[in-house]
XYZ file of C-alpha atoms in Angstrom:
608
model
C -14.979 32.327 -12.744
C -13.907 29.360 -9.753
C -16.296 27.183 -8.609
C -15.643 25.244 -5.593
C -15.136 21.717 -5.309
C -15.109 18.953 -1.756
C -13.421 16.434 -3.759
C -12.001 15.591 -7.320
C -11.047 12.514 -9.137
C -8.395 13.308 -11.867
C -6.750 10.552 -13.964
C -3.604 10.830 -15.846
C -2.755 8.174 -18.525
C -0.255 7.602 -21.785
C 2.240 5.993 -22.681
C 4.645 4.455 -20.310
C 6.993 6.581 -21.223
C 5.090 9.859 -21.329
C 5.591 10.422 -17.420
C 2.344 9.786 -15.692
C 3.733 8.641 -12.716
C 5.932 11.466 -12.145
C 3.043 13.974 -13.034
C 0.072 12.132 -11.213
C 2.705 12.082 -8.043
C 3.452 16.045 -8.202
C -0.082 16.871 -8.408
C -0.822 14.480 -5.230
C 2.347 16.419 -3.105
C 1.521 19.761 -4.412
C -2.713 19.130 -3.393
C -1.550 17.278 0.184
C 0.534 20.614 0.660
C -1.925 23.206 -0.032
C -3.903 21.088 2.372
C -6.135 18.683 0.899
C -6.467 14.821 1.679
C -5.689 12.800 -0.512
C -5.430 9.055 -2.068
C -3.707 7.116 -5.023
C -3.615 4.598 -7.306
C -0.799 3.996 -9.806
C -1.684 1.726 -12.752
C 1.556 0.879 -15.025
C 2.467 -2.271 -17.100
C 4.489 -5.196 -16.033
C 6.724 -4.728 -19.058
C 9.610 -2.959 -18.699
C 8.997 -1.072 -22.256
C 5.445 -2.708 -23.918
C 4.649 -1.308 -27.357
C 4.145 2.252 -27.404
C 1.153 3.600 -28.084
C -0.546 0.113 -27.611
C -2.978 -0.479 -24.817
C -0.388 -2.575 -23.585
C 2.048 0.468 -22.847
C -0.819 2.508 -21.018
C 0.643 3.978 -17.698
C -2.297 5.853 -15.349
C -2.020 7.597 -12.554
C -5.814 8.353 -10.431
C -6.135 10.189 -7.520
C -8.680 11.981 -5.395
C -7.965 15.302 -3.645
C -10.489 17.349 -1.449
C -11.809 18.840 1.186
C -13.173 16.257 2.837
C -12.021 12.906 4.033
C -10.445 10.806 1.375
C -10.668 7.178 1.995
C -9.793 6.156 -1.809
C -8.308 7.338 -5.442
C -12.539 7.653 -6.351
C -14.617 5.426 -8.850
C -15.191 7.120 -11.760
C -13.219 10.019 -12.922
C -13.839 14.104 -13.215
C -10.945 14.305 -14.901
C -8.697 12.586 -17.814
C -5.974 13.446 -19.362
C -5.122 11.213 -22.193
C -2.073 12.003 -23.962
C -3.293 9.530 -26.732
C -5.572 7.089 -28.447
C -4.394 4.029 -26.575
C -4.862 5.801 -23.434
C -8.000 6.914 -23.532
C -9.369 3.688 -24.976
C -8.134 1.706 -21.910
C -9.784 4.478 -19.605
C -12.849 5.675 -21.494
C -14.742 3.566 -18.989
C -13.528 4.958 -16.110
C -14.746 8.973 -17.132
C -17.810 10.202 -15.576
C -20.579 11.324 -18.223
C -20.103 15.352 -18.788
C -16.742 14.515 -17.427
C -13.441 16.517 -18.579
C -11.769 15.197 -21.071
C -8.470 17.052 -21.848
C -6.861 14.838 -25.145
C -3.057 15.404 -26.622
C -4.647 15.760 -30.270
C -0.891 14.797 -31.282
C -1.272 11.316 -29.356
C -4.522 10.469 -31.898
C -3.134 10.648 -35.151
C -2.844 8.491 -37.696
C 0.311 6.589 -36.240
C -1.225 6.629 -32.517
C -4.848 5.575 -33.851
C -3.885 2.471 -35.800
C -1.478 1.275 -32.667
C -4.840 1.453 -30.214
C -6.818 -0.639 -32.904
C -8.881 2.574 -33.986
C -8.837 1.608 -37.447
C -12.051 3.483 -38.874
C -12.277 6.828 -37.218
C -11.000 8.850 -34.878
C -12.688 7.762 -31.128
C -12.777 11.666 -29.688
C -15.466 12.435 -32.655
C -18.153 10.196 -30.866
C -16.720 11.154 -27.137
C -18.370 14.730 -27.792
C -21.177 13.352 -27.482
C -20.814 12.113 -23.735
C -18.058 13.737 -22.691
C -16.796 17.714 -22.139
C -13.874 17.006 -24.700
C -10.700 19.483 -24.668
C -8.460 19.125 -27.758
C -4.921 20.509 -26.777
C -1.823 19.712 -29.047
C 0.503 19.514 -26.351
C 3.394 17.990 -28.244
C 3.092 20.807 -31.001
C 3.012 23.983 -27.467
C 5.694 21.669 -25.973
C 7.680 22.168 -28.946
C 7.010 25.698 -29.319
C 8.401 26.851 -25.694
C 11.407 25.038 -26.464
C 12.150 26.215 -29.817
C 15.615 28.147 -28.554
C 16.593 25.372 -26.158
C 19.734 23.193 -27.756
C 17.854 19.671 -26.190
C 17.480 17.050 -28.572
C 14.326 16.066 -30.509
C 13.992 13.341 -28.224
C 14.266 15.363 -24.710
C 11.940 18.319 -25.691
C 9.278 15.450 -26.067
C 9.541 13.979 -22.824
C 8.898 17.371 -21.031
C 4.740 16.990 -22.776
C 3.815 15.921 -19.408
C 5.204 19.106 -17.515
C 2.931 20.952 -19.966
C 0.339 18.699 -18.810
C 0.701 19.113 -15.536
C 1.112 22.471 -15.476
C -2.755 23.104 -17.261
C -4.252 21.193 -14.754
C -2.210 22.824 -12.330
C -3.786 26.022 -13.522
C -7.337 24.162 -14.190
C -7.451 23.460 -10.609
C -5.720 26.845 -8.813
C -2.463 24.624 -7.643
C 0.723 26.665 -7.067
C 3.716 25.513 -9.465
C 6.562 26.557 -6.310
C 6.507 23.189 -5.126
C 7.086 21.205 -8.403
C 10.081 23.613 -9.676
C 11.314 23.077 -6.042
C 11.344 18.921 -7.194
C 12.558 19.829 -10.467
C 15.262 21.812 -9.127
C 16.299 19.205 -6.732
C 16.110 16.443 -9.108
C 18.070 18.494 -12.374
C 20.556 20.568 -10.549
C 23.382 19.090 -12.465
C 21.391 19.294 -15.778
C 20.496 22.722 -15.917
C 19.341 22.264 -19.801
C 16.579 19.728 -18.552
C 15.937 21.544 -15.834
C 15.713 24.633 -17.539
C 13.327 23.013 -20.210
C 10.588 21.173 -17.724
C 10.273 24.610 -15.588
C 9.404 26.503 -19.191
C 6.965 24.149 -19.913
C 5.668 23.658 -17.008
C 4.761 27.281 -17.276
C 3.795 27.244 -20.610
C 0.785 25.059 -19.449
C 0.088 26.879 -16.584
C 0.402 30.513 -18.934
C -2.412 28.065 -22.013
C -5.112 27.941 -19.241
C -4.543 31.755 -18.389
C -4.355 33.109 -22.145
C -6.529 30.441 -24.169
C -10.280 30.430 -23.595
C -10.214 26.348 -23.390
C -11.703 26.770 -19.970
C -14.176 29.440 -19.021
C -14.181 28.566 -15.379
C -11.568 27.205 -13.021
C -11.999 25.090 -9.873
C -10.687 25.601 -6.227
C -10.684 22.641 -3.887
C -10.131 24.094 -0.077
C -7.978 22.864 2.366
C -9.232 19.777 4.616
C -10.199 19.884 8.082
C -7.145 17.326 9.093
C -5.921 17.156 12.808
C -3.320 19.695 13.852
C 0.569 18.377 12.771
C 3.031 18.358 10.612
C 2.079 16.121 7.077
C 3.895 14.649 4.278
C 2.789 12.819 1.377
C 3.802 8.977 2.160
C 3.379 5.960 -0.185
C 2.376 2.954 1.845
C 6.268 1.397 1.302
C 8.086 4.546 2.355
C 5.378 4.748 5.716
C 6.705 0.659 6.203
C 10.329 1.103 5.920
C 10.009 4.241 8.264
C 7.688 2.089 10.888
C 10.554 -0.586 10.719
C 13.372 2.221 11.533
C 10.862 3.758 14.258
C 10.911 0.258 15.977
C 14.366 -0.335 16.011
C 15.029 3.075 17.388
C 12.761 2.433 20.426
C 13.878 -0.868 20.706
C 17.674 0.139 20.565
C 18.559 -2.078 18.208
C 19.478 -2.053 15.101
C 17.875 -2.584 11.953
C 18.866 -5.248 9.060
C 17.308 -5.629 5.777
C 17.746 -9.022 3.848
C 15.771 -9.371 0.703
C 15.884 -9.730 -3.147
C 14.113 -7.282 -5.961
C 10.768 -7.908 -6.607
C 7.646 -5.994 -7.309
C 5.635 -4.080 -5.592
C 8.099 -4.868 -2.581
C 11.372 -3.400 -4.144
C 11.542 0.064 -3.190
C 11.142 -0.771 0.625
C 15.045 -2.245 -0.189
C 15.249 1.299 -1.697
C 14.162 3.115 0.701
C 16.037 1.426 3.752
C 18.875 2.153 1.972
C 18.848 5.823 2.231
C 19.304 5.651 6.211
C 22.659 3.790 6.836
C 22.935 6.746 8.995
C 19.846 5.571 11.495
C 22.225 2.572 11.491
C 19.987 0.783 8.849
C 22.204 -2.071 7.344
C 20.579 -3.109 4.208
C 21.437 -6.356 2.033
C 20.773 -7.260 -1.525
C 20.745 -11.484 -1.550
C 20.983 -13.420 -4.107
C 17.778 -15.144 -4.290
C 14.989 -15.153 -1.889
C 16.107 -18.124 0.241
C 19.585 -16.489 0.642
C 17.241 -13.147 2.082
C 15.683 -15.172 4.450
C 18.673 -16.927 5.737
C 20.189 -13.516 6.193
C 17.638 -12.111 8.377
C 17.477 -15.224 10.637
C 21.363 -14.482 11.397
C 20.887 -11.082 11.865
C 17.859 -11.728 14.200
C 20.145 -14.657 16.005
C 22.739 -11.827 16.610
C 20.920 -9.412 18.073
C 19.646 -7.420 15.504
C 15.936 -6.412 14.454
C 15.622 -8.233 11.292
C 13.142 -7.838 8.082
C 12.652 -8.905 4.948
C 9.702 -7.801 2.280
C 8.902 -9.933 -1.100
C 6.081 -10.663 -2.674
C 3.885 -13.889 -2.661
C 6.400 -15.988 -5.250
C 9.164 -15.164 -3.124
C 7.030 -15.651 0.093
C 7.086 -19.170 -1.094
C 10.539 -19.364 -1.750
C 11.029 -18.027 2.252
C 8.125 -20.482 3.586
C 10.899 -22.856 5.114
C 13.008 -20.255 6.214
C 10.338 -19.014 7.786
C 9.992 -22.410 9.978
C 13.008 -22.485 11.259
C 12.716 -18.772 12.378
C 9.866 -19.700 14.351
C 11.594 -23.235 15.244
C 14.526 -21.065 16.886
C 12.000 -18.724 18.037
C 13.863 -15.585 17.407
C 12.357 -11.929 16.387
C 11.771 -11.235 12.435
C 9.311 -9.261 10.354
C 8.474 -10.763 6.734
C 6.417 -8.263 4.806
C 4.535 -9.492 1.780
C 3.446 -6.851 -0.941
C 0.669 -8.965 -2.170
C 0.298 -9.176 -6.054
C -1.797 -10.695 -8.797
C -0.581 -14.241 -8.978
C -0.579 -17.218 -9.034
C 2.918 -17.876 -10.150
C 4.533 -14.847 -11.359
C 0.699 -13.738 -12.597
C 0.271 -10.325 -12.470
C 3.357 -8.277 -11.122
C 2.137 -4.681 -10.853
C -1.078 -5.188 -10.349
C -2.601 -5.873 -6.718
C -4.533 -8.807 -4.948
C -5.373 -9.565 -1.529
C -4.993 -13.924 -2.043
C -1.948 -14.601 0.183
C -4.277 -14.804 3.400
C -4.082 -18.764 3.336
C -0.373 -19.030 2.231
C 0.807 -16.462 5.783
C -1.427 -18.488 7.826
C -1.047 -22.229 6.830
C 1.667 -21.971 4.511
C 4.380 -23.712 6.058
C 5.155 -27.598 6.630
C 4.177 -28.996 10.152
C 2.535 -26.676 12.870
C 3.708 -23.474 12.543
C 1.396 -20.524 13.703
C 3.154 -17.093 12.909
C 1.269 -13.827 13.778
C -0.251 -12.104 11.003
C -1.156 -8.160 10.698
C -2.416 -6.102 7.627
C -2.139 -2.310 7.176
C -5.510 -0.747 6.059
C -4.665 2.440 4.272
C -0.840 3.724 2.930
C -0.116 5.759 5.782
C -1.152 2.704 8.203
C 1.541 0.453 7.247
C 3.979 2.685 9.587
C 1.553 1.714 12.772
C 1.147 -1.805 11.841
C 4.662 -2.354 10.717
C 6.146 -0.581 14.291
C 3.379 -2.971 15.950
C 4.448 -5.993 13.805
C 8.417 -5.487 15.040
C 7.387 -4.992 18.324
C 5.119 -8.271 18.512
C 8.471 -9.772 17.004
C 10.392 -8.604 19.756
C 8.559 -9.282 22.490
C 7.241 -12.784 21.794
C 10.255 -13.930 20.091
C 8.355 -14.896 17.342
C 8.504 -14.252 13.482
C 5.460 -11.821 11.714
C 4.027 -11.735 8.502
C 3.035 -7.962 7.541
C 0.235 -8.648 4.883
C 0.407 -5.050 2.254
C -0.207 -5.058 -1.091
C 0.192 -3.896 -4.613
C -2.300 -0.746 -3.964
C -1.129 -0.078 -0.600
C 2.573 -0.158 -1.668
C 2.153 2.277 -4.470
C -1.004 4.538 -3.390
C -0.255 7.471 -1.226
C -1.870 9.975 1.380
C -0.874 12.545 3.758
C 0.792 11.111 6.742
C 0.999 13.155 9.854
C 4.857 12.794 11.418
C 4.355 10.994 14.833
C 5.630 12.274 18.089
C 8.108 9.917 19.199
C 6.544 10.122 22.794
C 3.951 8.558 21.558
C 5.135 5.838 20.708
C 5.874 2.867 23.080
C 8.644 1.479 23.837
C 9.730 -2.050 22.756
C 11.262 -4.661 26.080
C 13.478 -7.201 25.155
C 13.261 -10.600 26.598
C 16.300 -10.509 28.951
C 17.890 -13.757 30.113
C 19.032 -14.913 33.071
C 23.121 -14.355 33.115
C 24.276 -17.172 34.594
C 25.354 -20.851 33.452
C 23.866 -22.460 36.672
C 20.362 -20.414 35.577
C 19.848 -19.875 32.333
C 17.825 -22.221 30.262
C 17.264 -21.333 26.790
C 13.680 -22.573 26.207
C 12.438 -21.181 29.393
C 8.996 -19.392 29.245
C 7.581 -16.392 30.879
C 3.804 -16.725 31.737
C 3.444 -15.399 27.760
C 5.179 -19.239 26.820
C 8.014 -16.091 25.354
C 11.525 -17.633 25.563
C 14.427 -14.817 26.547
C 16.931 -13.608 23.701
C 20.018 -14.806 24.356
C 22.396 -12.968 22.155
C 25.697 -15.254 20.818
C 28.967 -13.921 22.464
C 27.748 -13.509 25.683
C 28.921 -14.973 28.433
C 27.157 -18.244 30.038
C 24.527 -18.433 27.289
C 25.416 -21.047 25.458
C 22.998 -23.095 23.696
C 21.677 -25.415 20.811
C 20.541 -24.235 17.845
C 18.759 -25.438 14.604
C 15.469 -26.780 12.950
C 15.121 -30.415 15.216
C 12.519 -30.615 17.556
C 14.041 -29.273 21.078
C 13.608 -30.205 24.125
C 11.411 -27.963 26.608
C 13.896 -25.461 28.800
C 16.994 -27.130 27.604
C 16.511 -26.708 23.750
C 18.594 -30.356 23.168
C 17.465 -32.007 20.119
C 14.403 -34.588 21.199
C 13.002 -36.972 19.394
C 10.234 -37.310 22.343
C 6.829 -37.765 21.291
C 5.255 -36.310 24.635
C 7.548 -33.473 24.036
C 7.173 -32.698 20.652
C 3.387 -32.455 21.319
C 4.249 -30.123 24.045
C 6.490 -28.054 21.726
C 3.824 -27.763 19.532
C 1.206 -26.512 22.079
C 3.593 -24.450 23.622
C 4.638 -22.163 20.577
C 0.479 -22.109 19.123
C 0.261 -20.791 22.968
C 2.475 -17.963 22.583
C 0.966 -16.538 19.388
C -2.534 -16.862 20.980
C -1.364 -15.347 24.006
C -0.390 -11.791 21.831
C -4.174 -11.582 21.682
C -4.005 -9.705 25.245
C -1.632 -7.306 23.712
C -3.137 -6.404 20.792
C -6.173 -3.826 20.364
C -9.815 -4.652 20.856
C -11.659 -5.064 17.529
C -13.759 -1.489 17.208
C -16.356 -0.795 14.565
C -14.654 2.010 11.663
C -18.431 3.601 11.385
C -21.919 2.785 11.904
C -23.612 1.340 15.286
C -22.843 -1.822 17.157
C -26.073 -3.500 16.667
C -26.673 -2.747 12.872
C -28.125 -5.510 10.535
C -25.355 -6.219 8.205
C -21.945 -5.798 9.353
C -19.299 -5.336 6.004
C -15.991 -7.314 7.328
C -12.789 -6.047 5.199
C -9.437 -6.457 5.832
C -6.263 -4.903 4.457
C -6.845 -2.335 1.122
C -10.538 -2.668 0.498
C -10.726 -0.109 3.873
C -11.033 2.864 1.533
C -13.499 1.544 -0.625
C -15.311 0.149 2.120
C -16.032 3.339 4.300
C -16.904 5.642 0.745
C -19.653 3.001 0.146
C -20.547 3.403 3.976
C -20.866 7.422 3.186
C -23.735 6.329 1.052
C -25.164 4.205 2.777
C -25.627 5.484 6.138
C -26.658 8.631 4.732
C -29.441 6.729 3.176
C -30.496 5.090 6.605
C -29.393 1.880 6.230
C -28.348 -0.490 9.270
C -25.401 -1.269 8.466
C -21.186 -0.908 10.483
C -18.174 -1.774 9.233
C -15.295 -3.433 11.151
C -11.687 -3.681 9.106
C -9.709 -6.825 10.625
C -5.911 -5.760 11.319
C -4.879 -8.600 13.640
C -5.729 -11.450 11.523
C -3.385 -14.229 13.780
C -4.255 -14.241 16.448
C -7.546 -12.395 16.134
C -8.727 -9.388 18.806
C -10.146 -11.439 21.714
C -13.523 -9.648 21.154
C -14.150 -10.597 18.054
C -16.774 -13.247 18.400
C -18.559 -11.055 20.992
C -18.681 -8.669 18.126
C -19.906 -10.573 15.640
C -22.737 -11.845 17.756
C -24.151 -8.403 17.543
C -24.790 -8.409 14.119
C -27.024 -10.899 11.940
C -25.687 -10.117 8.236
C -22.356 -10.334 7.053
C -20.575 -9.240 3.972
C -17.273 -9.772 3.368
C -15.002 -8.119 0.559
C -12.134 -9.438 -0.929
C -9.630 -9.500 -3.736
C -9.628 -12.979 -3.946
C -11.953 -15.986 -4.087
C -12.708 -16.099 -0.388
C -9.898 -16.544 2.428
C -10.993 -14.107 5.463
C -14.597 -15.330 4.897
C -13.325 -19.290 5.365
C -11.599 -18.782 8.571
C -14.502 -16.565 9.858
C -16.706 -19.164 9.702
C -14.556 -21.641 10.619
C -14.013 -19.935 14.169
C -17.301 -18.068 14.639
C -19.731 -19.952 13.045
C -21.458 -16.681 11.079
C -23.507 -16.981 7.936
C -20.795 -14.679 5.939
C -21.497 -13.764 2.014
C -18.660 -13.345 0.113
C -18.060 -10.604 -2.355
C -14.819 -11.340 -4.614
C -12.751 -9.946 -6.620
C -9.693 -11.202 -8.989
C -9.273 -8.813 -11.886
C -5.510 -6.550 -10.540
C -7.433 -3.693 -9.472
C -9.717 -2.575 -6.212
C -13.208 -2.466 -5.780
C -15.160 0.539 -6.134
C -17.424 1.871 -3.638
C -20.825 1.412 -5.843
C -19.307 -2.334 -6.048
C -19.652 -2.598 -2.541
C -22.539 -0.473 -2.110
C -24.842 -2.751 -4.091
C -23.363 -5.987 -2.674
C -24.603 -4.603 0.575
C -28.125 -3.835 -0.790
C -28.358 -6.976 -1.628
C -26.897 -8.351 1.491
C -29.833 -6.174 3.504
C -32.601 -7.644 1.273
C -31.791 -11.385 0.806
């Protein structure tokens, strides 16, 4: 029998080395091709190899697939598959009541109980009683359908999760085409492995169709998304292709300074893979030496990024100043993590707001954007370069940790669409140009080294207006200053107007977010206008300058509630420029809020 579905929360966790990530991200593709929206969240340990089967070692994967809009990877889970004790333990919490527990019975022995601290009995005994429990040994089937294959010991293990993945492929009426197309691609000069993950990932799929485990099975229909051509994007992949989309329309081309860090890395990774877009990619050797590097390349012509995260931001703050001392074009993305110091490196945070806007010595305003959902950090970044480009100014790109690594479909632009990107052109001849002329946007022209009659002075000293010789003028300097905090306000008339994401432009209580908590944000909002409450939300993406309508939009509302993974940063600069009575609602623990968290933080917002 199938029952029908609108949306599902699955979670896959083990040990790190049992392949969640690689199963939780075939499900996702496979679901966002048969149609359904989707959203992400990878969970894995800093360590590059903690204990196994210790708590420490536990490696999830969540998502949420349906048939209706997906704004987040879900609260609590329909779903879990725990491929052992130390697994589920972390988890447990996170499993609905009468939710579907499917457990690796050869992940809670002995061995596997005593490593997750479950020293008296075994924990799936009492989960019986709150849970729909599922005991599969999929070790022992794993084993079984590769009994005749000559792999070793240790590689017919490692295929578990394909059995995995291939039950819950057959739990929830997904086609297996797709993953043996990835499997295929990935193993085609190993056809032993490849031949072993495609039997297994049958074998799970053929459990489910021969075993009574399961008396019913679930379809979840396509979603009503607009017309177009999708992919499933991770919010890094959607950045680095917003940064090549930019340079393309900008005809320039595209540089990449930066060092390894996480969650920024794989943006390096990922710009690598289109040297023939004319990408030119560059591994520094520290995070200064990245920084450096982009300021050349932007000096010479090119469009120039960089991407760390907020330990390496620091490392880049004076680089930074001299970029917007020189006032030349560069994009500096930071992949906000759990910090401070080198705090918590997988895990995500929202509490470099303060450090992009004020973190540099002396006056030095720099634009600052944030990217609300995965997909949305390829329109912010292609806004962020173009901001760069046509105010000559440097921009921070504010992601994060759960942005970086989550994932949804992303529907492939039309390059019409997009606009175009003007350079500053300067005047061509000696008896004209002036390098630290401004055009009625205080924007200096780009005067590119090598050609002829543009000449001029370069470096971190205070210049003099027009000319750009060093000045040690104290009416000037002040004029400097006013002059460059003019040109970043001025982008305000070239950004969007702030518009409300749902709910009515007079409502009571107006929920503020900015960056990542979007998702969690609008699935409370479900809830709560459904239940009549007065209540909008508005998600901040142009954080420096602000949209110029932003105070007249606050004045419409007398409640505010502001979300954040941190200890208050939007909220302090919201009422330092408008003056509103904003409650805070913060969070610090390396993972996102939940819609119920929100939900009741707005109840109580309504009633206080």
């Amino acid at each position: 029998m199938n029952t029908e579905l609108k949306q599902v929360v699955i979670l896959f966790a083990g040990d790190s080395g049992d392949g969640m990530q690689l199963t939780g991200s075939q499900f996702t593709t496979t679901s966002a091709l048969v149609g359904n929206d989707v959203s992400t969240f990878p969970d894995f340990p800093a360590e590059i190899r903690a204990p196994a089967g210790t708590t420490a070692g536990v490696s999830g994967f969540q998502l949420q697939f349906g048939s209706v809009n997906i704004t987040s990877a879900g609260d609590e889970c329909d779903v879990m598959i725990a491929m052992n004790a130390a697994a589920f333990k972390k988890n447990k919490a996170k499993l609905k009541k009468n939710g579907i527990l499917i457990a690796n019975t050869s992940g809670f022995d002995r061995k596997n109980l005593k490593l997750a601290k479950y020293e008296d009995e075994n924990p799936l005994d009492a989960a019986k009683e709150i849970f729909d429990v599922h005991e599969i040994d999929i070790l022992a089937h794993t084993k079984e359908a590769l009994k005749d294959s000559s792999l070793s010991t240790k590689d017919k293990d490692r295929a578990k999760n394909m059995f995995a993945l291939g039950f819950v492929y057959w739990l929830f009426t997904r086609p297996l085409d797709f993953t043996i197309a990835y499997l295929e691609e990935k193993f085609r000069s190993k056809p032993d492995i490849l031949d072993a993950n495609i039997k297994v990932l049958k074998a799970g799929y053929h459990y489910g169709e021969i075993t009574d485990t399961f008396t019913e099975r679930y379809v979840v229909k396509p979603a009503p998304l607009p017309p177009g051509n999708y992919r499933n994007i991770t919010g890094n992949h959607a950045l680095a292709l917003g940064a090549i989309a930019a340079s393309q329309k900008a005809n320039l081309n595209l540089f990449y300074g930066g060092y390894p860090i996480t969650p920024a890395s794989d943006i390096l990774h990922f710009l690598a893979s289109y040297k023939y877009m004319g990408v030119k990619t560059f591994q520094a050797e520290d995070e200064i030496a990245a920084m450096a590097a982009v300021i050349g390349a932007s000096y010479a012509g090119d469009l120039a990024i960089t991407a760390s995260s907020g330990p390496g931001i620091a490392l880049k703050a004076e680089g930074m100043g001299l970029a917007l001392m020189l006032e030349v074009p560069a994009v500096i993305v930071n992949v906000q993590r759990g910090g401070p110091s080198t705090g918590l490196p997988t895990k995500t945070e929202q509490a470099d707001l303060m450090q992009a806007m004020y973190g540099r010595n002396g006056e030095a305003p720099i634009p600052v954007v944030a990217p609300k959902s995965p997909n949305d950090c390829f329109q912010i970044t292609f806004n962020a370069c173009k901001i760069a480009v046509e105010h000559m100014t440097p921009v921070i790109v504010l992601s994060d940790g759960y942005l970086a690594n989550g994932s949804e479909p992303w529907r492939y632009p039309n390059t019409a669409d997009l606009p175009e990107i003007q350079k500053i052109q300067p005047k061509l001849t000696k008896e004209e140009f002036q390098p630290y002329e401004r055009n009625e946007d205080f924007v200096r022209s780009w005067a590119i080294p090598g050609t002829a009659n543009l000449e001029h002075r370069v470096g971190g000293l205070e210049k003099k207006d027009i000319t750009g010789d060093v000045s040690y003028d104290p009416e000037n300097h002040e004029l400097m200053v006013k002059q460059r905090q003019a040109k970043v306000q001025a982008i305000e008339n070239y950004i969007p107007d702030a518009e409300l994401e749902s709910g009515t432009s007079d409502a009571d209580l107006l929920i503020i977010g900015w960056g990542s908590t979007y998702g969690a944000i609008q699935a409370a909002m479900l809830q709560l206008l459904e239940e009549g409450h007065s209540v909008a939300h508005l998600q901040i993406q142009y954080l420096n300058p602000f949209p110029k309508n932003l105070g007249e939009l606050l004045n419409n509302h007398k409640r505010f509630l502001v979300p954040e993974i941190n200890q208050g940063q939007l909220i302090k600069i919201l009422r330092d420029r408008y003056l509103i009575d904003a409650k805070p609602l913060n969070k610090t623990q390396g993972i996102p809020f939940t819609a119920p968290e929100i939900y009741k933080a707005a109840i109580r917002t309504l009633i206080s």
